Coordinates of C-alpha atoms in Angstrom, one line a residue:
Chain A
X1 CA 47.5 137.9 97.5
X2 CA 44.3 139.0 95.3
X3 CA 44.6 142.4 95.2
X4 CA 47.7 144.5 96.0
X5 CA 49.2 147.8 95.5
X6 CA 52.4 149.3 94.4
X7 CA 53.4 150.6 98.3
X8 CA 52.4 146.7 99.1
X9 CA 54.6 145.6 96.7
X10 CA 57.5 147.7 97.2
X11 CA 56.8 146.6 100.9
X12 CA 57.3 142.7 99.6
X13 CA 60.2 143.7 98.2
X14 CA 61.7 145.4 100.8
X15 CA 61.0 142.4 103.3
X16 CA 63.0 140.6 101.2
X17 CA 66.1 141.8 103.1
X18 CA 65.4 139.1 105.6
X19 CA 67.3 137.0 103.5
X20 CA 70.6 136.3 104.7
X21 CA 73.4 133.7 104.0
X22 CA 74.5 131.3 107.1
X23 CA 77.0 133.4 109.6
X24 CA 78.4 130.6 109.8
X25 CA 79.2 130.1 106.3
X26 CA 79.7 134.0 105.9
X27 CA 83.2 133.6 108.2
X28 CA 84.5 130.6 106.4
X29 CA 84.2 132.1 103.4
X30 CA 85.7 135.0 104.4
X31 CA 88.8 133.7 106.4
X32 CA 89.2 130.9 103.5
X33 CA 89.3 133.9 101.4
X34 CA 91.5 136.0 103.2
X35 CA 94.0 134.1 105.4
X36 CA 94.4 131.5 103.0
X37 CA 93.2 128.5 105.2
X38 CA 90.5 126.2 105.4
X39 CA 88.9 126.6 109.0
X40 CA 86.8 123.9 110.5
X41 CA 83.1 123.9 110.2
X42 CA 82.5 124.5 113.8
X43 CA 82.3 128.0 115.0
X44 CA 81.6 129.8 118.6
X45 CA 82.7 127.6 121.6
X46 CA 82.5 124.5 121.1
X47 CA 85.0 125.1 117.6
X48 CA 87.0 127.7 120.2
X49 CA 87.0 124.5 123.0
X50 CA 87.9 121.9 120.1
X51 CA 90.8 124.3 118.6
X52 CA 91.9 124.5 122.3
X53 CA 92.3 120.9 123.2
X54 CA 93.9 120.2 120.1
X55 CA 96.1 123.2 119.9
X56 CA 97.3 121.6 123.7
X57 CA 97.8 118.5 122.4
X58 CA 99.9 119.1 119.6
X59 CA 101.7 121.3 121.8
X60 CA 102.2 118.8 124.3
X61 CA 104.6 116.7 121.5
X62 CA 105.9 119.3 120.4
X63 CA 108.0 120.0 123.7
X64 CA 111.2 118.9 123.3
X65 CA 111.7 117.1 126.9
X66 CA 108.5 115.4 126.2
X67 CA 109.3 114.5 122.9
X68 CA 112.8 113.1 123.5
X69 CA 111.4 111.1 126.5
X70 CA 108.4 109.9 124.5
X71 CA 111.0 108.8 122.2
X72 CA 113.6 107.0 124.9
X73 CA 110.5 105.0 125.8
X74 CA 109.5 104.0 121.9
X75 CA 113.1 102.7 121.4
X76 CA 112.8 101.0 125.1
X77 CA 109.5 99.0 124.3
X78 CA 111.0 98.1 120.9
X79 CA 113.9 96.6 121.9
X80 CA 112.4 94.7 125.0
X81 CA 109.8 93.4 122.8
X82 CA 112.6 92.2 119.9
X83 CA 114.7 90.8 122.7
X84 CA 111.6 88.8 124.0
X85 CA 111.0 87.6 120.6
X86 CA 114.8 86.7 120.6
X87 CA 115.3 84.3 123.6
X88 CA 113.5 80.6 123.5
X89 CA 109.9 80.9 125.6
X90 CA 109.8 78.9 128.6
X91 CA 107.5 76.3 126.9
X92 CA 109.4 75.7 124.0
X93 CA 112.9 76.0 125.9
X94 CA 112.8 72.5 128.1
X95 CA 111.2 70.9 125.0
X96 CA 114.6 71.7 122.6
X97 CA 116.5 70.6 125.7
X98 CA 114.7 67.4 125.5
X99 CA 115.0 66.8 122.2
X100 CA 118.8 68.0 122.3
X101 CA 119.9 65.5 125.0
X102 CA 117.0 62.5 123.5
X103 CA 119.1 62.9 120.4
X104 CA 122.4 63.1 121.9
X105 CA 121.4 59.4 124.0
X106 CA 120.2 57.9 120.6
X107 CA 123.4 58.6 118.8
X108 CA 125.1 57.5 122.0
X109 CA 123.3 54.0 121.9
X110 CA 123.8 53.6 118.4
X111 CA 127.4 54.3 119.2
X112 CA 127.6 51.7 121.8
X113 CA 126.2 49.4 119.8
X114 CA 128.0 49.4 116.5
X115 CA 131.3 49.1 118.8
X116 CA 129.9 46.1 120.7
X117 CA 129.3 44.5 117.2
X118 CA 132.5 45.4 116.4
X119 CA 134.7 44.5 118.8
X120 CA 132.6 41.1 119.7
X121 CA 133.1 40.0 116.3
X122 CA 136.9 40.7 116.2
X123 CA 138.6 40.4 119.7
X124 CA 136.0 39.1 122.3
X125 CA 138.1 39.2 125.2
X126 CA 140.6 42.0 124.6
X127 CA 141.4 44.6 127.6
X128 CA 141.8 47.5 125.0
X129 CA 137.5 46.7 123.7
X130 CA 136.6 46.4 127.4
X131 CA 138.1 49.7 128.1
X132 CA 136.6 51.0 124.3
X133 CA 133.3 49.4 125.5
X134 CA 133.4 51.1 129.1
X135 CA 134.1 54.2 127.9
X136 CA 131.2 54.0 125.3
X137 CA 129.0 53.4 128.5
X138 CA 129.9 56.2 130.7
X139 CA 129.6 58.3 127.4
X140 CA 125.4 56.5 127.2
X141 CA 125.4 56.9 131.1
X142 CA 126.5 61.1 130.7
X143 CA 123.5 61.3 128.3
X144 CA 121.4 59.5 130.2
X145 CA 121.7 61.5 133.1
X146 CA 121.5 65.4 131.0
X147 CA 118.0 63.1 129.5
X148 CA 115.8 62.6 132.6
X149 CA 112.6 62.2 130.2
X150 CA 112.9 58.9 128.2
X151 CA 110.7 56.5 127.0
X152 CA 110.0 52.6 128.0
X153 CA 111.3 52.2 124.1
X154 CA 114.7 54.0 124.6
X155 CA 115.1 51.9 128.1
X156 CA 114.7 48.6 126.3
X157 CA 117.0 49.8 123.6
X158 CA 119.5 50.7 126.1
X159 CA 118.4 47.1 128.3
X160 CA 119.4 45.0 125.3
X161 CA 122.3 47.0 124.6
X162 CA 124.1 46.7 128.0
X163 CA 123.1 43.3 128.0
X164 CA 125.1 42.3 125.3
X165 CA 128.4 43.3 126.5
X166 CA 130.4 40.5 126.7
X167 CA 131.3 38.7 130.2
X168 CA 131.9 41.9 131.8
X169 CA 130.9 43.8 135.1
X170 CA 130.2 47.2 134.1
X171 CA 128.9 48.5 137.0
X172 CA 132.6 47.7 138.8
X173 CA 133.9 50.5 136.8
X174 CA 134.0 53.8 139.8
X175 CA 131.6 55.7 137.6
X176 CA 128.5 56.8 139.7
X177 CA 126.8 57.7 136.0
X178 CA 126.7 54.3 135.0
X179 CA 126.0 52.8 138.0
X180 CA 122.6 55.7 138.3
X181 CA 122.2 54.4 134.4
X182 CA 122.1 50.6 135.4
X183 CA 119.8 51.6 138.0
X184 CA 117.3 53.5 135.7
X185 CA 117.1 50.9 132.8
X186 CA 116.2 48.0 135.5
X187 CA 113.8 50.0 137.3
X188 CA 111.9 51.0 134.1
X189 CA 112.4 47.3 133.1
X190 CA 110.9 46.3 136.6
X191 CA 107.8 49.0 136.4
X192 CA 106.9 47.7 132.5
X193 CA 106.8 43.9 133.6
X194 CA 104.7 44.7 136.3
X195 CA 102.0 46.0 134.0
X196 CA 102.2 43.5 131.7
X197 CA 101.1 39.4 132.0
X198 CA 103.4 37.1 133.2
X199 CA 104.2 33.3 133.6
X200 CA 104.4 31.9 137.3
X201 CA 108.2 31.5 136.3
X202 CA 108.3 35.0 135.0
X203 CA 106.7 36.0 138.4
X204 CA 109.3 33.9 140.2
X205 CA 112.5 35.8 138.5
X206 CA 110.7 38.9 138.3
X207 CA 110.8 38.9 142.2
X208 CA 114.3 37.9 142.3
X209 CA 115.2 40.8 139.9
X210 CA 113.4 43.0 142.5
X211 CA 115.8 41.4 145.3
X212 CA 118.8 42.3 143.2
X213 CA 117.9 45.8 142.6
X214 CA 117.4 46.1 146.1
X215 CA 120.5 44.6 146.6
X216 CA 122.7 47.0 144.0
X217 CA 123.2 44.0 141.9
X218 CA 121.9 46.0 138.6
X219 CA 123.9 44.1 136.0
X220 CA 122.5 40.7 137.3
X221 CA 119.3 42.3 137.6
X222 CA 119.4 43.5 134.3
X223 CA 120.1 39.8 133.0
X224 CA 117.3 38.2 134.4
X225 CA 115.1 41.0 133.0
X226 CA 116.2 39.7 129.4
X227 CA 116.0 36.3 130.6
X228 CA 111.8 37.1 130.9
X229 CA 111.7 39.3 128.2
X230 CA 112.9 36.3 125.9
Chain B
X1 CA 99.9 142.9 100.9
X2 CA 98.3 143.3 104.6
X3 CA 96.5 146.5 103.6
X4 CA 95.0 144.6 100.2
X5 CA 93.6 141.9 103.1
X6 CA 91.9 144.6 105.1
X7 CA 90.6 146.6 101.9
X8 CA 88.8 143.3 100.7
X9 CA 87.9 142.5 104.1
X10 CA 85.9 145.7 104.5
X11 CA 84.5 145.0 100.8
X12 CA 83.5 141.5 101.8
X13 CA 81.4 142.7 105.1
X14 CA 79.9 145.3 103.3
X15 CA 78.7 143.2 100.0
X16 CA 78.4 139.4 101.5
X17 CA 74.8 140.2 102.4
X18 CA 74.0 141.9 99.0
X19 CA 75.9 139.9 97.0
X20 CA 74.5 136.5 98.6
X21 CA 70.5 137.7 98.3
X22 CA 70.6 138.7 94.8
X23 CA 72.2 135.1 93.7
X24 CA 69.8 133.7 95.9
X25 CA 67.0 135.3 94.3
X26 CA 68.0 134.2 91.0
X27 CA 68.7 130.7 91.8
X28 CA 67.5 126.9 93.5
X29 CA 68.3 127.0 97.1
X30 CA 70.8 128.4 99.7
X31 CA 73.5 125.7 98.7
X32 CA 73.7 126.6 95.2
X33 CA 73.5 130.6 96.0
X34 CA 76.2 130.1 98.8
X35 CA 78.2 127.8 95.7
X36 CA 77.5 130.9 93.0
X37 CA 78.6 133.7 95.9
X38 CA 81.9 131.9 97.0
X39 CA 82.8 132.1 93.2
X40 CA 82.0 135.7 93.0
X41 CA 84.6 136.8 96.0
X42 CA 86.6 134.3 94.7
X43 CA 86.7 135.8 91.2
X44 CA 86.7 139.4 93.0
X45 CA 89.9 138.6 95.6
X46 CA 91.9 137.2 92.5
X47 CA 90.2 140.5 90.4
X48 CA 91.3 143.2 93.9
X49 CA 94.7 141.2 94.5
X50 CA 96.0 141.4 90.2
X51 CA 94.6 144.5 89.5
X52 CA 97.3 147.7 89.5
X53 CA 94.7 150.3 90.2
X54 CA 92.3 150.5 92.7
X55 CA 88.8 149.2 91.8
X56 CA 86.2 152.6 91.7
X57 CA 83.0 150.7 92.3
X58 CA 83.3 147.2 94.2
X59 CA 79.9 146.9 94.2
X60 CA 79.1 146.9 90.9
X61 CA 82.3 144.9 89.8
X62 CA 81.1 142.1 92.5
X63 CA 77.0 142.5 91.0
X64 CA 78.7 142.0 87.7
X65 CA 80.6 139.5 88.6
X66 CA 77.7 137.5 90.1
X67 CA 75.4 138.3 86.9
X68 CA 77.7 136.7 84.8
X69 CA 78.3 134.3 87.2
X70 CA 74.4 133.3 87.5
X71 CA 74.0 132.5 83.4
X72 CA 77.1 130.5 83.5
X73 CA 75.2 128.8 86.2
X74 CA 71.6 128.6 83.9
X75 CA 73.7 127.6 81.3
X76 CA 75.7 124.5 83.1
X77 CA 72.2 123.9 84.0
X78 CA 70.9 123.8 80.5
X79 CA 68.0 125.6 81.2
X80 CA 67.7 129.1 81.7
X81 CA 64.6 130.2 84.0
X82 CA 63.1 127.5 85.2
X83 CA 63.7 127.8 88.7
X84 CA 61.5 126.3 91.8
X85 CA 60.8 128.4 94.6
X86 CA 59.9 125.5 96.9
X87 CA 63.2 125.4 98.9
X88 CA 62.4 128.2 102.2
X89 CA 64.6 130.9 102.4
X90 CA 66.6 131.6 105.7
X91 CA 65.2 134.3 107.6
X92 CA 67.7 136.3 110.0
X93 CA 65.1 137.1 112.3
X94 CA 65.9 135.9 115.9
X95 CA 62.9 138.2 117.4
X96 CA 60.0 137.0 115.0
X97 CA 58.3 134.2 116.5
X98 CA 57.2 130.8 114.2
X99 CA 53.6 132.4 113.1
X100 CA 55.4 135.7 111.9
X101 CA 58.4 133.7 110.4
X102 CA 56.3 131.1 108.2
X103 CA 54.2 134.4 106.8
X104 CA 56.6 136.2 106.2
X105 CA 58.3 133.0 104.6
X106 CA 55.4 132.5 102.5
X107 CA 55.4 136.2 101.5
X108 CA 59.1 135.8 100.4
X109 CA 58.1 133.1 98.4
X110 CA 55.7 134.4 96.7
X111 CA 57.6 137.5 95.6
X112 CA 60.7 134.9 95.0
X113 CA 58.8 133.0 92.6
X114 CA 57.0 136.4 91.0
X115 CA 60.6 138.2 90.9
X116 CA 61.7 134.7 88.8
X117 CA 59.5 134.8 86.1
X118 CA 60.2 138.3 85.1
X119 CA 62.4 139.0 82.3
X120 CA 66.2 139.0 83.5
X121 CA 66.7 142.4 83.0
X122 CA 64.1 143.6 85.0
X123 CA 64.7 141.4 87.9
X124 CA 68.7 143.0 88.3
X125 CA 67.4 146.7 88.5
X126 CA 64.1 146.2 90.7
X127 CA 66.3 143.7 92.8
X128 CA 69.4 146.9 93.2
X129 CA 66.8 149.3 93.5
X130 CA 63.6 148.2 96.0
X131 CA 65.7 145.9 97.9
X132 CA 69.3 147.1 97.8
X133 CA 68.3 150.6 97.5
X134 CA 70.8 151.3 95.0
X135 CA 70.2 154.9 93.1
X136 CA 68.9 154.6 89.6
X137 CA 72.4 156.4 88.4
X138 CA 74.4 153.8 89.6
X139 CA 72.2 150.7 88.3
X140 CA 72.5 153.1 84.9
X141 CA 76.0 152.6 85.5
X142 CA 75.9 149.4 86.4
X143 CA 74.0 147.8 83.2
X144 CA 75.1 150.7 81.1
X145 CA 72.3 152.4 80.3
X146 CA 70.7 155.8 80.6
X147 CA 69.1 156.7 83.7
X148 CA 65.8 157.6 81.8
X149 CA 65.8 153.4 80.3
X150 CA 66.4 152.2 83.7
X151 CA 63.2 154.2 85.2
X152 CA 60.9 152.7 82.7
X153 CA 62.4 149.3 83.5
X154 CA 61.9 149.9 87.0
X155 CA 58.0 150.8 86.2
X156 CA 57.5 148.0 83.5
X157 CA 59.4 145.3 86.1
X158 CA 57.2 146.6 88.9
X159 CA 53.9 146.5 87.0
X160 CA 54.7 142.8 85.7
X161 CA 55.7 141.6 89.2
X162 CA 52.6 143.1 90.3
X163 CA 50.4 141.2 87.8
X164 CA 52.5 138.2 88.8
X165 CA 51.7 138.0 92.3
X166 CA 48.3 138.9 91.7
X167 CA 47.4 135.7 89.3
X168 CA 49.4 133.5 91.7

């Protein structure tokens, strides 16, 4: 603009009235101003669509059927999921089990075996330690039978145990546990000496062990086993 | 209480348009103009909803306001007229096409930045009176001075702005 006149410039001035503030901004303002609330940014129909979906939404927990049943199922999925966390999982269930009864054998063995000491020391042949001694047994042979899981270690333990009651036929006594117990140690005896090295002698007895097992004979069996192990 | 609401309301629709070009005028950009205007209907609401008696003149209460309101805002500022008229105005033209728009932008600007360097005074009353076509009695009212002062105003801002644009 070089040269202008006054009509030019009131012209200028007059375009000025283009100016305007944002419409946008103009309604905020105003319903900030005069409904005393802070509106979102959006305006037209996408705000009118958002307002909507929302405004249904809320409503939708605001319902009391919907709200009470919304709530029946929170409490529900709580308590399942505290119950859950309650009982014993199925892996670590069996294991405690184990453990339980592997525990219960061991004390059961030491048991046996203090009393064997005992009584061998005292009165060797007396009716009243056989009896004490069988009923030590049936009480290993019980444990045995709620332990199906034991080791070659706890067999031998038992093995040498059994074998060191004095003179007596153990398996005569009418309970099937201790005859199943019998049965168990020799066959775990049988099954580790065949893995291992043996003398032709060892061989020799280790087949006639096999003969009495097949036979029932588990106490003799169970001798002979000791009588290689040594 | 409900009759205050629409009473303001009908203020608010009338003046937002004023109100909002004559901050803009005066200051950096539509964010601190739209900043400077809220405060003024603010001020104005809290002014309409305390006061016991009707206001007379809104408009020059809400001008007033947003005089005062602009030096507090040069004064925060630490400076009192140095003002950039880089930032592009908004034009609420839907029909003018993008040649029309950016001269007529460029026109704005240039009368912006000639309207900013004139003295304070002169810029209120040739801002009420070319652009707002407010009487000269009124503006006299308004600034509270005689009608004959805020003629020759009028003719000394005009002349200067015209100079102004010219040099630019």
């Amino acid at each position: 603009m070089t040269k202008i006149t006054q009509k030019q410039l009131i012209e200028s001035l007059q375009s000025l009235k283009e100016i305007k503030p944002n419409k946008e901004w103009v309604v905020l303002l105003k319903s900030t101003l005069l409904e005393n609330k802070v509106p979102s940014r959006m305006t037209g129909a996408a705000s009118a669509q958002k307002v909507s979906f929302m405004d249904s939404f809320y409503s939708l927990f605001t319902q009391r059927k919907l709200a009470y049943s919304f709530a029946a199922i929170l409490v529900l999925a709580i308590g399942i999921f505290g119950f859950t966390k309650l009982l014993p999982s199925e892996k670590t269930s069996p294991q405690i089990a184990s453990l339980s009864s592997s525990s219960n054998l061991m004390q059961n063995v030491a048991d046996l075996n203090t009393k064997i000491s005992a009584l061998t020391k005292a009165t060797k042949d007396s009716a009243v330690a056989v009896n004490d001694i069988n009923a030590k047994v049936s009480a290993l042979a019980k444990s045995l039978k709620n332990a199906p899981v034991i080791d070659s270690k706890t067999i031998n333990e038992i093995a040498k145990t059994l074998a060191d009651v004095p003179g007596t036929d153990l398996t005569a006594s009418q309970d099937p546990d201790v005859t199943i117990m019998y049965q168990t140690v020799v066959k775990s005896q049988i099954a580790d000496l065949q893995k291992t090295t043996l003398t032709d002698d060892q061989k020799i007895t280790l087949e006639e062990v096999k003969q009495l097992y097949l036979e029932g004979k588990y106490t003799d069996a169970l001798e002979k086993i000791l009588l290689i192990n040594k | 209480m409900e009759s205050l609401n629409e009473q303001f309301s009908l203020i608010y629709d009338q003046y937002i348009d004023k109100i909002y070009r004559f901050v803009y005028l005066k200051v950096n950009g539509p964010e601190i103009a739209e900043d400077i205007t809220s405060k003024v209907f603010i001020k104005g609401w809290e002014a309409f909803q305390g006061s016991s008696e009707p206001i007379k003149n809104p408009g020059a209460f809400l001008y007033q306001i947003a005089r005062n309101m602009v030096v507090d805002h040069y004064r925060a500022q630490g400076r009192q007229k140095t003002v950039s008229a880089d930032a592009s105005p908004e034009i609420a033209d839907p029909g003018t096409n993008s040649q029309d728009k950016a001269i007529l932008s460029a026109d704005i600007n240039v009368v912006k930045k000639g309207i900013l360097k004139l003295k304070k005074e002169h810029q209120d009353v040739i801002i009420w009176h070319y652009l707002e076509d407010m009487p000269i009695a009124n503006i006299a009212e308004l600034i509270n001075k005689p009608a004959g002062t805020v003629r020759v105003m009028l003719h000394r801002g005009l002349k200067d702005l015209k100079d102004i644009i010219q040099e630019s």
